[in-house]
Structures are given as structure tokens and as C-alpha cells.
Coordinates of C-alpha atoms and ligand atoms in Angstrom, one line a residue:
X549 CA -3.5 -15.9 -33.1
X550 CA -4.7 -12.9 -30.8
X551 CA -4.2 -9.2 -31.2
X552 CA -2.2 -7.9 -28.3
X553 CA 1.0 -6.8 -28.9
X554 CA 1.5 -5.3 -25.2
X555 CA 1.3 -5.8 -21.9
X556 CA 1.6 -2.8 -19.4
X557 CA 2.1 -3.6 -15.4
X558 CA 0.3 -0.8 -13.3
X559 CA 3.5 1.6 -11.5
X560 CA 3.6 1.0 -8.1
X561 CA 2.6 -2.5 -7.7
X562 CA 3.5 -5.5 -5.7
X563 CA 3.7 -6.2 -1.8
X564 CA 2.9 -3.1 0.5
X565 CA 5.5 -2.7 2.7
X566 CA 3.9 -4.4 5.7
X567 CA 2.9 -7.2 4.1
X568 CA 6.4 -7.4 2.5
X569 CA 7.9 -7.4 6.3
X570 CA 5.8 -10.0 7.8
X571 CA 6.8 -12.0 5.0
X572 CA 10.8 -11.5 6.0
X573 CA 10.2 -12.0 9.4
X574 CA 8.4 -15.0 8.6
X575 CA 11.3 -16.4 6.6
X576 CA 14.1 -14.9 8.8
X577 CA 12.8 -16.9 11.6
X578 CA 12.5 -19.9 9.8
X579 CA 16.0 -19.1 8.2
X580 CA 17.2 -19.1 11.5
X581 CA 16.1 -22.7 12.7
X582 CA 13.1 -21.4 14.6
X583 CA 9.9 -23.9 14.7
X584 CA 8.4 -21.3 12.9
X585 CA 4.6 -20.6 12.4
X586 CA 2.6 -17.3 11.1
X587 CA -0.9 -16.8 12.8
X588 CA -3.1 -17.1 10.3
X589 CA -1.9 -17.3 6.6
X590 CA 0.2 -14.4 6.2
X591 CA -0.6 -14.1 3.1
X592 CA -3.8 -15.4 0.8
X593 CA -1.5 -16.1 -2.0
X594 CA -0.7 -19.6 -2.9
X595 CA 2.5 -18.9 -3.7
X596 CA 4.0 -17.2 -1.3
X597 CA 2.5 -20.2 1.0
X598 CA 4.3 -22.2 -1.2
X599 CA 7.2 -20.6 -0.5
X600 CA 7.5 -19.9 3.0
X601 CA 6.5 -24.2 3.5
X602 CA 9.5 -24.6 1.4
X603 CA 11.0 -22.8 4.3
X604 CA 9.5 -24.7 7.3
X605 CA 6.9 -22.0 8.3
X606 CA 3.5 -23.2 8.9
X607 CA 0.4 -21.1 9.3
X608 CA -1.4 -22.3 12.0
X609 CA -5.4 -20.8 12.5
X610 CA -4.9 -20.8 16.7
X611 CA -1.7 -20.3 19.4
X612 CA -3.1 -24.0 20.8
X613 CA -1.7 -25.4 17.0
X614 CA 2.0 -24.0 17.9
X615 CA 4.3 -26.7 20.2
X616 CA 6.0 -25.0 23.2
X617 CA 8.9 -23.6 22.3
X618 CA 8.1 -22.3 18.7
X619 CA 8.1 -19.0 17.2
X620 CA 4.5 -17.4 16.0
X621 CA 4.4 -14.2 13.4
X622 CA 1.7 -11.7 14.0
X623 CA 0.8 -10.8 10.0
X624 CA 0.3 -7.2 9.3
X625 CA -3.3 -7.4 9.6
X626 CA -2.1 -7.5 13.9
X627 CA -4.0 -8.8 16.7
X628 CA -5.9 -8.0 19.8
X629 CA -4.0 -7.3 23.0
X630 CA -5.2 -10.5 24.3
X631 CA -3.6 -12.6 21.4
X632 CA -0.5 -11.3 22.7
X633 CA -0.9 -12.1 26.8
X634 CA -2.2 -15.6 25.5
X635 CA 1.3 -16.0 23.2
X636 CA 3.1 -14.8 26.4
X637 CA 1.5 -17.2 29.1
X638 CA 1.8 -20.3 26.4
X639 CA 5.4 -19.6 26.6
X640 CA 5.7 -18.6 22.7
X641 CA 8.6 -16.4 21.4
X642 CA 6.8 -13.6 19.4
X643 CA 7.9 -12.1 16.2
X644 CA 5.5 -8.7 15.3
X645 CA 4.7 -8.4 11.8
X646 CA 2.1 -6.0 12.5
X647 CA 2.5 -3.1 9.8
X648 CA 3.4 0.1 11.2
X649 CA 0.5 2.1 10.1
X650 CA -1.7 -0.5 11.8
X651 CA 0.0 -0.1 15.1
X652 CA 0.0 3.5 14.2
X653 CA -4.4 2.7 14.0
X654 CA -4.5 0.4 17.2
X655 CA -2.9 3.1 19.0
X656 CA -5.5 6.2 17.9
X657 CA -7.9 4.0 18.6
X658 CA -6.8 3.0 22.3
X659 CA -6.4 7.1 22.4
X660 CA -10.3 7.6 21.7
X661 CA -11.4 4.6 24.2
X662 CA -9.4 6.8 26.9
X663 CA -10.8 10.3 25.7
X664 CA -14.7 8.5 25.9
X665 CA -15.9 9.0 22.4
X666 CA -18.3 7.3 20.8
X667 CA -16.4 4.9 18.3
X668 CA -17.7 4.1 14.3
X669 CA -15.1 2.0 12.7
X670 CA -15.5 1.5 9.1
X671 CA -14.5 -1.7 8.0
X672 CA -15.1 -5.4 7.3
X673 CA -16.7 -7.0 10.1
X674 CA -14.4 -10.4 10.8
X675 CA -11.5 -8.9 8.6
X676 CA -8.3 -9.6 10.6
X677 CA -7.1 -6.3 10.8
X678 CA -10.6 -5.3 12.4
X679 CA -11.1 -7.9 14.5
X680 CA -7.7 -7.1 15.9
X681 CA -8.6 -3.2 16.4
X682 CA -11.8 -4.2 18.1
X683 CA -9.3 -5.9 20.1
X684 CA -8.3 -2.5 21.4
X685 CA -11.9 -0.5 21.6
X686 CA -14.4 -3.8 22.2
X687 CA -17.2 -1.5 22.0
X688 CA -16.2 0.5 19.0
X689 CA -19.4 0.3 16.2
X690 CA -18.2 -1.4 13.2
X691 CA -20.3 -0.4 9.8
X692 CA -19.3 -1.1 6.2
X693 CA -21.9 -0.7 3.2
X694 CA -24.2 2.7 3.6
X695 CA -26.7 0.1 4.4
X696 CA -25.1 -0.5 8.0
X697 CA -24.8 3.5 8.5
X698 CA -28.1 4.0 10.1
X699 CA -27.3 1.7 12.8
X700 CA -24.4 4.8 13.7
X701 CA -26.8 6.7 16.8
X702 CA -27.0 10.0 17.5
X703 CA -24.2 11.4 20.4
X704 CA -22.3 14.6 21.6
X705 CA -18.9 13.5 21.0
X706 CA -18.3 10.9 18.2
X707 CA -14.9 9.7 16.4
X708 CA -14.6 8.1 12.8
X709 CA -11.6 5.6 12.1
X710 CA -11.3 3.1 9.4
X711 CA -9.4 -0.1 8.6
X712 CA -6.5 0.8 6.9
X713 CA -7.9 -0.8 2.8
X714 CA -11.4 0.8 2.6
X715 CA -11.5 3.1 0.0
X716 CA -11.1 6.5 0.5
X717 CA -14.5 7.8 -1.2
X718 CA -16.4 5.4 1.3
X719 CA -14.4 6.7 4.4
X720 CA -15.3 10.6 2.8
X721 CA -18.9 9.8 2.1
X722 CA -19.4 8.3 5.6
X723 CA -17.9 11.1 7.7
X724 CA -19.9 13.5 5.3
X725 CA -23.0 11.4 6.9
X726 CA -21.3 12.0 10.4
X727 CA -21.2 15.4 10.5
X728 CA -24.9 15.2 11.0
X729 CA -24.8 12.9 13.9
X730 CA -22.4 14.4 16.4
X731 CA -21.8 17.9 17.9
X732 CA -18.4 16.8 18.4
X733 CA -16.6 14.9 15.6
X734 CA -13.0 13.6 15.4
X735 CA -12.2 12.3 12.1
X736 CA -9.1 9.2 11.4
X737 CA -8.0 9.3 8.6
X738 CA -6.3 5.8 8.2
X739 CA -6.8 4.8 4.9
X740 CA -3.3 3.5 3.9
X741 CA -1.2 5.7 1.7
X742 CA 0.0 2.2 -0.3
X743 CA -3.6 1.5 -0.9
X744 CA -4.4 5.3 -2.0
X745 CA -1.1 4.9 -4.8
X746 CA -2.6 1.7 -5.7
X747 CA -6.0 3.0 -7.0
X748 CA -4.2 6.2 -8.4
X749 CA -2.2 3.9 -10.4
X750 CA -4.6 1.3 -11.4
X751 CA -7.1 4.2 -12.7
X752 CA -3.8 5.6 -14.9
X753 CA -3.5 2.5 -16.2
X754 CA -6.9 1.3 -16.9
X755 CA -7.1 4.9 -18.8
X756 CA -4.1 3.6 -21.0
X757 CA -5.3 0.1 -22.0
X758 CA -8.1 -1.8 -23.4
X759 CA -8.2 -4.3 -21.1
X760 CA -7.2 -5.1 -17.4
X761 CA -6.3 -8.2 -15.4
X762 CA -6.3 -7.4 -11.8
X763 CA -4.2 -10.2 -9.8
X764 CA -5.4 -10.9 -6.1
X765 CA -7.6 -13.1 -4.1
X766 CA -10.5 -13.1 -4.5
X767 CA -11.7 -12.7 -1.1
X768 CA -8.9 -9.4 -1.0
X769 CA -11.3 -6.2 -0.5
X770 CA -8.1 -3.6 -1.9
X771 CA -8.3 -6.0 -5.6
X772 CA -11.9 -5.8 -5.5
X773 CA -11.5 -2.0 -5.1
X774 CA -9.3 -2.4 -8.0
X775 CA -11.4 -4.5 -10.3
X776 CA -14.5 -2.2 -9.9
X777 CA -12.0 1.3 -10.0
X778 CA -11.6 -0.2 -14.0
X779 CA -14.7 -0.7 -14.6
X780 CA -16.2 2.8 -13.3
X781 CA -13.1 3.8 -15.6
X782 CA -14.6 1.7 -18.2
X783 CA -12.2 -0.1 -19.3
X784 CA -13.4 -4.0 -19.5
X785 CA -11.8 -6.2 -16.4
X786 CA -11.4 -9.2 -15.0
X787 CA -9.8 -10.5 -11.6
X788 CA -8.0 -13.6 -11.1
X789 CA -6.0 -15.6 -8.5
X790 CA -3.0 -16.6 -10.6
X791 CA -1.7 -16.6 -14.1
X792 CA -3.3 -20.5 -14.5
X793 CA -7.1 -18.9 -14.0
X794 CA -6.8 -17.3 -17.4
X795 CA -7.5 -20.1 -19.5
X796 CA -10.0 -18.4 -22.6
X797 CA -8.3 -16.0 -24.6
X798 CA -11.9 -14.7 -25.6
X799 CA -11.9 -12.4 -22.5
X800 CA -9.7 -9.9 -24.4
X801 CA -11.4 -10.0 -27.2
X802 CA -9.5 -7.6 -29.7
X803 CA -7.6 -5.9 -27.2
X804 CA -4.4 -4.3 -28.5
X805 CA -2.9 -3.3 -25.3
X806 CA -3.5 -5.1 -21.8
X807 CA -2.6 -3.8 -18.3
X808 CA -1.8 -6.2 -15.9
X809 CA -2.2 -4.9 -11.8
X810 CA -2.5 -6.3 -8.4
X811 CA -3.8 -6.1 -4.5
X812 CA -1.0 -5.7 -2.0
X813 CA -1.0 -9.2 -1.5
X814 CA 0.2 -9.8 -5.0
X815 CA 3.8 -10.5 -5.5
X816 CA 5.3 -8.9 -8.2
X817 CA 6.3 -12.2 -9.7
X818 CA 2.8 -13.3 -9.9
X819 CA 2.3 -10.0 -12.2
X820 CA 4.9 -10.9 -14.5
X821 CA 3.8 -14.5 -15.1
X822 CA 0.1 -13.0 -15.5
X823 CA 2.0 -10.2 -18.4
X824 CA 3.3 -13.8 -19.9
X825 CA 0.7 -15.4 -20.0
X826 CA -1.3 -13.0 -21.1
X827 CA 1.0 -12.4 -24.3
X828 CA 1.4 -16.4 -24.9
X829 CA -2.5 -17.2 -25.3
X830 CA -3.8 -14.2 -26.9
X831 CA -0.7 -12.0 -28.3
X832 CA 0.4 -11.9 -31.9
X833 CA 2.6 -14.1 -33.4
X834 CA 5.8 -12.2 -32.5
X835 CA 4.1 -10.8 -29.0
X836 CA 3.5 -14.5 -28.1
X837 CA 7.0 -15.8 -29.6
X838 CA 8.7 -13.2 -27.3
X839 CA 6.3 -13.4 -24.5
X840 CA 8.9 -14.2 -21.7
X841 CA 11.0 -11.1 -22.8
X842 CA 8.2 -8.7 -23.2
X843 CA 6.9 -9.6 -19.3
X844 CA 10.2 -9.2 -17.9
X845 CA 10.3 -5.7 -19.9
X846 CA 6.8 -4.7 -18.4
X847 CA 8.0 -5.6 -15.0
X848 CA 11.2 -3.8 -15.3
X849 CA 9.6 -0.9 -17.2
X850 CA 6.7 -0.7 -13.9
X851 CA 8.3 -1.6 -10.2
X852 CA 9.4 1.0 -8.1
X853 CA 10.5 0.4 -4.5
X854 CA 7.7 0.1 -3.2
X855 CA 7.1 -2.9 -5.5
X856 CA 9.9 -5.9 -4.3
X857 CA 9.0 -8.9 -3.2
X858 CA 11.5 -9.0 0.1
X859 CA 14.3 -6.6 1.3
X860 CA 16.2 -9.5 2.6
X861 CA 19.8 -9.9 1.3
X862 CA 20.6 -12.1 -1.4
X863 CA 17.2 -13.4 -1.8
X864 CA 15.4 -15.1 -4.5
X865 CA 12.0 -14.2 -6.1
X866 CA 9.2 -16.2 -4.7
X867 CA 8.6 -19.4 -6.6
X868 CA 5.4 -18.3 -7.0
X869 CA 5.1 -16.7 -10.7
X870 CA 7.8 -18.6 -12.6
X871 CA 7.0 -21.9 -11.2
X872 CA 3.7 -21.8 -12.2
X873 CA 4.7 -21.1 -15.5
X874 CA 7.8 -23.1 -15.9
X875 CA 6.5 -26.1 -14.0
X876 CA 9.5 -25.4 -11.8
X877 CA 10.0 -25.4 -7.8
X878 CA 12.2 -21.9 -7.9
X879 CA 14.0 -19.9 -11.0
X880 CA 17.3 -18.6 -10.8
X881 CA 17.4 -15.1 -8.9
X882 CA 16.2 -12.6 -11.2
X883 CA 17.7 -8.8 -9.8
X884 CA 15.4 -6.6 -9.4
X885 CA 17.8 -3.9 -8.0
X886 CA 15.2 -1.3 -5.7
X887 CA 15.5 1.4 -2.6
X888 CA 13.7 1.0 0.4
X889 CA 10.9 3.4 0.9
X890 CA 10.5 4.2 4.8
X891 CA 7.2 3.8 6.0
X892 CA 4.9 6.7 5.8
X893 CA 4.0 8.4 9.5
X894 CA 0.7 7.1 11.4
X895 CA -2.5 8.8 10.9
X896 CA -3.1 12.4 12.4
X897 CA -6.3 13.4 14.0
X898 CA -8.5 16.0 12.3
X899 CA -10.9 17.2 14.3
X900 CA -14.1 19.0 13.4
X901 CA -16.4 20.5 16.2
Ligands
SF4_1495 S1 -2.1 -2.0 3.0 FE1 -1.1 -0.4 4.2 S2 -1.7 -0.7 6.3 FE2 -2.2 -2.6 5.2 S3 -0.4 -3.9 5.6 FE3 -0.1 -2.8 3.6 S4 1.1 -1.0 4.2 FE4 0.2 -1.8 6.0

């Protein structure tokens, strides 16, 4: 018998809004009868994959894999302008999932190509969402790590932009190192707001608990952020996929209380059937005999708008989460009754001569 008696999910948690719109579109499409395809998963959550094959949609890694006729979704992560002319001349209907603050980044950037400055774009070299801004300023310099900054030369007029999930203290430090290397600098600030709340909520919680599980992929640089925001915090973590990857009950040791948080890939379902499972293999006896009522409680008790799964009509919650626990292909609808938050503007210039 374990020792945790309760499971806490972080407060604003679940799909960012532009990943939560792709993922509509995606399924509106295919709900419509389009041959339906997303470029590139649209998600890395297996899941939601799942799910949207349930659906007919089928994530293809190049236009060439779509047949005439069909229907491709841009993710959020967008692409480069020539993506697009190659969609158009293949004869491909089109559906934009690109999230609005990363059109709001593609078109700052295309703003500094046409001024002439000298571009440094922090972010993951080969990410999606960079490689589609690069698509927009080819010769823009990409650093990440302080490792890469020296590389940044020495000009009159420079501009700093970022990919829209690097932390905000890497973005802060790096334009600090900037100052020094331009007479002229305009500073980006397009670090999402979603992924700001995020961390801000993750560090509340890790503050609150005794241990954390933070739910993403692995390969998901916002739930890395996430896992290493708890431990500067100091609160023992561990990351996993899905609910299945926590298999030894050793890992929380005598924890009383447990948060439970997530990337913004991370449906909130997938939370909850992490908060269950977490109860059933290492709660006490009544935590793990009510272990199904205490997650849905957590889950209730943490999402706000910003948190649902889909804003389409009538829809159910992604197979994902219960079906993994329940060995099921889709629960019964559970309501979840949330607002819509509008997105947030796009990033305003700052800058600093
Ligand atoms: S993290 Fe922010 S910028 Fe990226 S898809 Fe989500 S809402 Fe858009």
C-alpha cells in the first residue's frame, strides 16, 4: 500500500489554443468526408493520433504522400512560404492550422528581412516551427544553448526573435548578451503567453507537492522546460509519455501529495488517467479504492478554458486517457463545460538603440 492520498493537476493545463485548433481542423475536415491528411503529426501524442486515425486523417511526412484531390493541415508549428506554393501547384485544398501567434512571428520576421537587420533567431535548429520561420528570413542566424551565442557577429543594426516555446530566462539572458553586439537592437518578444502560464503554474504547483509527474513527449522542449522548472524548484520529478510509463511505484517514494502537469501537447485526458494511475499504484488504501473519483476531482478542481481538449460541438474527449486505462476504444462523453479564451495579440516590437 503507498502513501499518497492526493493528486493535484497543475491550473492551466492541457492543449494551447493552437495546438487545440489544428486539432479541430483536422477532425472537421475529416468529419466532413475530406481525404484528410495533417503535414507532419500534428501532434506527438499517441493518442490523439489514435484518435484522429479513428477519424480517417493521416499524417503524412511530405505533400508528394497526399493523392490529388485531398485536404493537407498545416499544424501550428506552420510552414515556409514555399510549403504553401508547392500545396497550391500539386492541386491540394489547404486547411491552416498555423497558431495565430506564430503567424503573428512569421510576419515580424518577414518585417525585419524588409527593414535589413541582421537576424538571431533563438530556437531549435530543425524544430518545425523554426524551420518554417527560416522559411520566411533564409538567412536569419539560428542559436540555442549559450554555447551557439558566440557564433552571433558583431553588426550596426541587429534584431532578436525567438520560437514561440523557449523559455523566457534564455530569450532574457541572450538579448542581455546582445546589447553588447549591436548599436542598433530590436528585441521580439515572442515567447508564447500559454507557454509563460505554463511554467508559472507548474512552479506553483511543484511548490505545493512532494512530487511531480510531468506528461509530454519526450522529444517536447516546453515539458522539458517543465521537468527541469521542478527540479530547480526542488521538488523530485519525473516525465513520462503516458499514464502506462509509470510502472514502479518506488519513484514516489513516501510522497503524500503528487502534482500531476503537462506540455501543450498534452491532452487533458491524458492528465487525468496519469492523476489515476498515480492514486491506483502508489495511493492508500482508500486513495487507491477511489482512484477514478479522486482524478476526475483533480481534473475538475484544475482546468480552466484554456485547458479543453476541442471547442467543437458535441464532441467527445479523446480516447486517449481513458482508453488506456480502461482498455477501451472511446468513454462516454465526459462534460467538461469551459469558455473560449481568444487568442492573445501577436508580439510587439521593443526596440532598444
Ligand atoms: S505554444 Fe503558443 S505559439 Fe505554440 S502553438 Fe501553442 S499557443 Fe501557439
Amino acid at each position: 500500500m503507498g502513501t499518497v492520498h492526493e493528486v493535484r493537476i497543475a491550473r492551466r493545463t492541457g492543449f494551447c489554443y493552437g495546438v487545440r485548433e489544428a486539432v479541430d481542423k483536422a477532425k472537421e475536415s475529416a468529419d466532413a468526408g475530406k481525404r484528410t491528411h495533417t503535414l507532419g503529426q500534428v501532434v506527438h501524442n499517441e493518442g490523439v493520433i489514435a484518435d484522429l486515425g479513428a477519424r480517417g486523417v493521416v499524417s503524412i511526412a511530405e505533400l508528394s504522400e497526399a493523392g490529388a484531390g485531398s485536404t493537407v493541415v498545416i499544424r501550428a508549428h506552420g510552414v515556409t512560404p514555399a510549403v504553401r506554393s508547392a500545396a497550391e501547384e500539386r492541386g491540394l485544398e489547404m486547411i491552416d492550422g498555423t497558431c495565430s501567434w506564430v503567424i503573428g512571428e512569421q510576419r515580424q520576421l518577414q518585417g525585419l528581412v524588409e527593414d535589413g537587420y541582421t537576424i538571431v533567431l533563438l530556437g531549435t535548429p530543425n524544430h518545425p516551427e523554426v524551420v518554417g520561420l527560416l522559411g520566411f528570413a533564409p538567412d536569419a542566424i539560428v542559436v540555442d544553448d549559450e554555447s551557439d551565442w558566440d557564433r552571433i557577429p558583431r553588426k550596426k543594426r541587429m534584431a532578436l526573435i525567438t520560437q514561440s516555446t523557449q523559455p523566457p530566462w534564455k530569450f532574457e539572458r541572450l538579448a542581455a548578451f546582445m546589447v553588447g553586439r549591436a548599436h542598433e537592437l530590436k528585441i521580439i518578444n515572442s515567447v508564447c503567453p500559454v507557454t509563460i502560464r505554463r511554467q508559472e503554474d507548474t512552479v506553483e504547483l511543484a511548490r505545493a507537492v512532494e512530487f511531480i509527474v510531468v506528461v509530454g513527449g519526450r522529444q517536447s522542449a516546453n515539458t522539458r522546460e517543465l521537468t527541469r522548472l521542478c527540479e530547480i524548484v526542488g521538488t523530485p520529478a519525473i516525465q513520462v509519455e503516458r499514464a502506462r510509463d509509470l510502472t514502479d511505484a518506488s519513484v514516489f517514494g513516501d510522497a503524500r501529495i503528487v502534482g500531476v502537469t503537462g506540455g501543450t501537447s498534452t491532452p487533458i485526458e491524458d492528465l487525468e488517467a496519469v492523476a489515476e494511475r498515480i492514486l491506483t499504484m502508489a495511493g492508500t488504501g482508500a486513495a487507491a479504492a477511489n482512484a477514478h473519483a479522486l482524478a476526475v476531482a483533480a481534473l475538475g478542481a484544475a482546468v480552466t478554458p484554456a485547458g479543453r481538449t476541442t471547442s467543437l460541438r458535441g464532441a467527445a474527449p479523446m480516447a486517449s486517457g481513458r482508453a488506456e486505462r480502461d482498455g477501451q476504444a472511446r468513454s462516454p462523453a465526459r462534460r467538461v463545460n469551459l469558455r473560449a479564451v481568444p487568442p492573445p495579440a501577436p508580439p510587439a516590437p521593443v526596440t532598444a538603440r
